[in-house]
mmCIF file of C-alpha atoms in Angstrom:
data_model
loop_
_atom_site.group_PDB
_atom_site.id
_atom_site.type_symbol
_atom_site.label_atom_id
_atom_site.label_comp_id
_atom_site.label_asym_id
_atom_site.label_seq_id
_atom_site.Cartn_x
_atom_site.Cartn_y
_atom_site.Cartn_z
ATOM 1 C CA UNK J 1 0.000 0.000 0.000
ATOM 2 C CA UNK J 2 2.761 2.468 0.940
ATOM 3 C CA UNK J 3 4.606 1.866 -2.316
ATOM 4 C CA UNK J 4 1.381 2.543 -4.230
ATOM 5 C CA UNK J 5 0.871 5.845 -2.374
ATOM 6 C CA UNK J 6 4.448 6.938 -3.084
ATOM 7 C CA UNK J 7 4.130 6.044 -6.762
ATOM 8 C CA UNK J 8 0.769 7.816 -6.984
ATOM 9 C CA UNK J 9 2.212 10.999 -5.472
ATOM 10 C CA UNK J 10 5.198 10.877 -7.818
ATOM 11 C CA UNK J 11 2.904 10.475 -10.814
ATOM 12 C CA UNK J 12 0.443 13.171 -9.703
ATOM 13 C CA UNK J 13 3.127 15.749 -8.944
ATOM 14 C CA UNK J 14 5.934 14.789 -11.344
ATOM 15 C CA UNK J 15 5.949 18.067 -13.240
ATOM 16 C CA UNK J 16 4.487 20.852 -11.168
ATOM 17 C CA UNK J 17 2.841 21.154 -7.806
ATOM 18 C CA UNK J 18 0.297 23.889 -7.222
ATOM 19 C CA UNK J 19 0.052 25.107 -3.641
ATOM 20 C CA UNK J 20 -2.443 27.390 -1.949
ATOM 21 C CA UNK J 21 -0.743 28.582 1.228
ATOM 22 C CA UNK J 22 -3.160 30.606 3.298
ATOM 23 C CA UNK J 23 -4.843 31.944 0.172
ATOM 24 C CA UNK J 24 -1.598 32.786 -1.672
ATOM 25 C CA UNK J 25 -1.007 30.539 -4.676
ATOM 26 C CA UNK J 26 2.370 29.123 -5.663
ATOM 27 C CA UNK J 27 3.621 26.683 -8.255
ATOM 28 C CA UNK J 28 6.798 24.631 -7.933
ATOM 29 C CA UNK J 29 8.144 21.165 -8.607
ATOM 30 C CA UNK J 30 8.054 18.013 -6.521
ATOM 31 C CA UNK J 31 11.847 17.991 -6.639
ATOM 32 C CA UNK J 32 11.960 21.423 -4.977
ATOM 33 C CA UNK J 33 9.541 20.369 -2.232
ATOM 34 C CA UNK J 34 11.610 17.259 -1.512
ATOM 35 C CA UNK J 35 15.000 18.999 -1.514
ATOM 36 C CA UNK J 36 15.183 18.872 2.307
ATOM 37 C CA UNK J 37 14.258 15.230 2.980
ATOM 38 C CA UNK J 38 13.481 15.726 6.678
ATOM 39 C CA UNK J 39 11.146 18.693 6.127
ATOM 40 C CA UNK J 40 7.385 18.637 6.493
ATOM 41 C CA UNK J 41 6.995 19.545 2.808
ATOM 42 C CA UNK J 42 9.105 16.577 1.711
ATOM 43 C CA UNK J 43 7.144 14.324 4.041
ATOM 44 C CA UNK J 44 3.778 15.605 2.801
ATOM 45 C CA UNK J 45 4.614 14.793 -0.807
ATOM 46 C CA UNK J 46 6.457 11.510 -0.212
ATOM 47 C CA UNK J 47 3.555 9.347 0.883
ATOM 48 C CA UNK J 48 5.919 7.733 3.382
ATOM 49 C CA UNK J 49 4.278 9.168 6.488
ATOM 50 C CA UNK J 50 0.816 8.244 5.300
ATOM 51 C CA UNK J 51 -0.146 11.772 4.267
ATOM 52 C CA UNK J 52 -2.906 11.771 1.729
ATOM 53 C CA UNK J 53 -2.464 14.933 -0.291
ATOM 54 C CA UNK J 54 -5.771 16.210 -1.607
ATOM 55 C CA UNK J 55 -6.313 18.908 -4.189
ATOM 56 C CA UNK J 56 -9.153 21.307 -4.831
ATOM 57 C CA UNK J 57 -11.066 21.597 -8.116
ATOM 58 C CA UNK J 58 -8.223 23.671 -9.625
ATOM 59 C CA UNK J 59 -5.543 21.173 -8.569
ATOM 60 C CA UNK J 60 -4.138 23.188 -5.651
ATOM 61 C CA UNK J 61 -2.958 21.567 -2.437
ATOM 62 C CA UNK J 62 -4.100 23.711 0.489
ATOM 63 C CA UNK J 63 -1.635 24.369 3.311
ATOM 64 C CA UNK J 64 -3.217 26.096 6.289
ATOM 65 C CA UNK J 65 -0.406 28.519 7.064
ATOM 66 C CA UNK J 66 0.341 32.154 6.297
ATOM 67 C CA UNK J 67 1.492 32.534 2.711
ATOM 68 C CA UNK J 68 3.219 35.905 2.923
ATOM 69 C CA UNK J 69 6.717 34.403 3.423
ATOM 70 C CA UNK J 70 6.289 31.076 1.675
ATOM 71 C CA UNK J 71 7.934 32.365 -1.516
ATOM 72 C CA UNK J 72 11.156 32.855 0.453
ATOM 73 C CA UNK J 73 10.934 29.255 1.678
ATOM 74 C CA UNK J 74 10.556 28.008 -1.895
ATOM 75 C CA UNK J 75 13.516 30.137 -2.995
ATOM 76 C CA UNK J 76 15.605 28.676 -0.157
ATOM 77 C CA UNK J 77 14.688 25.167 -1.272
ATOM 78 C CA UNK J 78 15.496 26.026 -4.898
ATOM 79 C CA UNK J 79 18.830 27.751 -4.338
ATOM 80 C CA UNK J 80 20.021 26.711 -0.906
ATOM 81 C CA UNK J 81 20.371 30.395 -0.014
ATOM 82 C CA UNK J 82 18.150 32.652 2.049
ATOM 83 C CA UNK J 83 17.716 35.935 0.188
#
């Protein structure tokens, strides 16, 4: 079952992942979200911890956190540097 969940997540999010973080919308890649393997984002999209990632009608995954600084988090994951 776990292997199926992991494979499903990889297939669903192989190109781009659309995120709605507290009403602010972002788009990134699964690779970016999994760059820090011990992070909550990597865990959410791995399937390993049993997270079932659901999307809304537009394909966005909702994260119930403030979105005003989330762009900086994505940039850190992308570049390894905090700007």
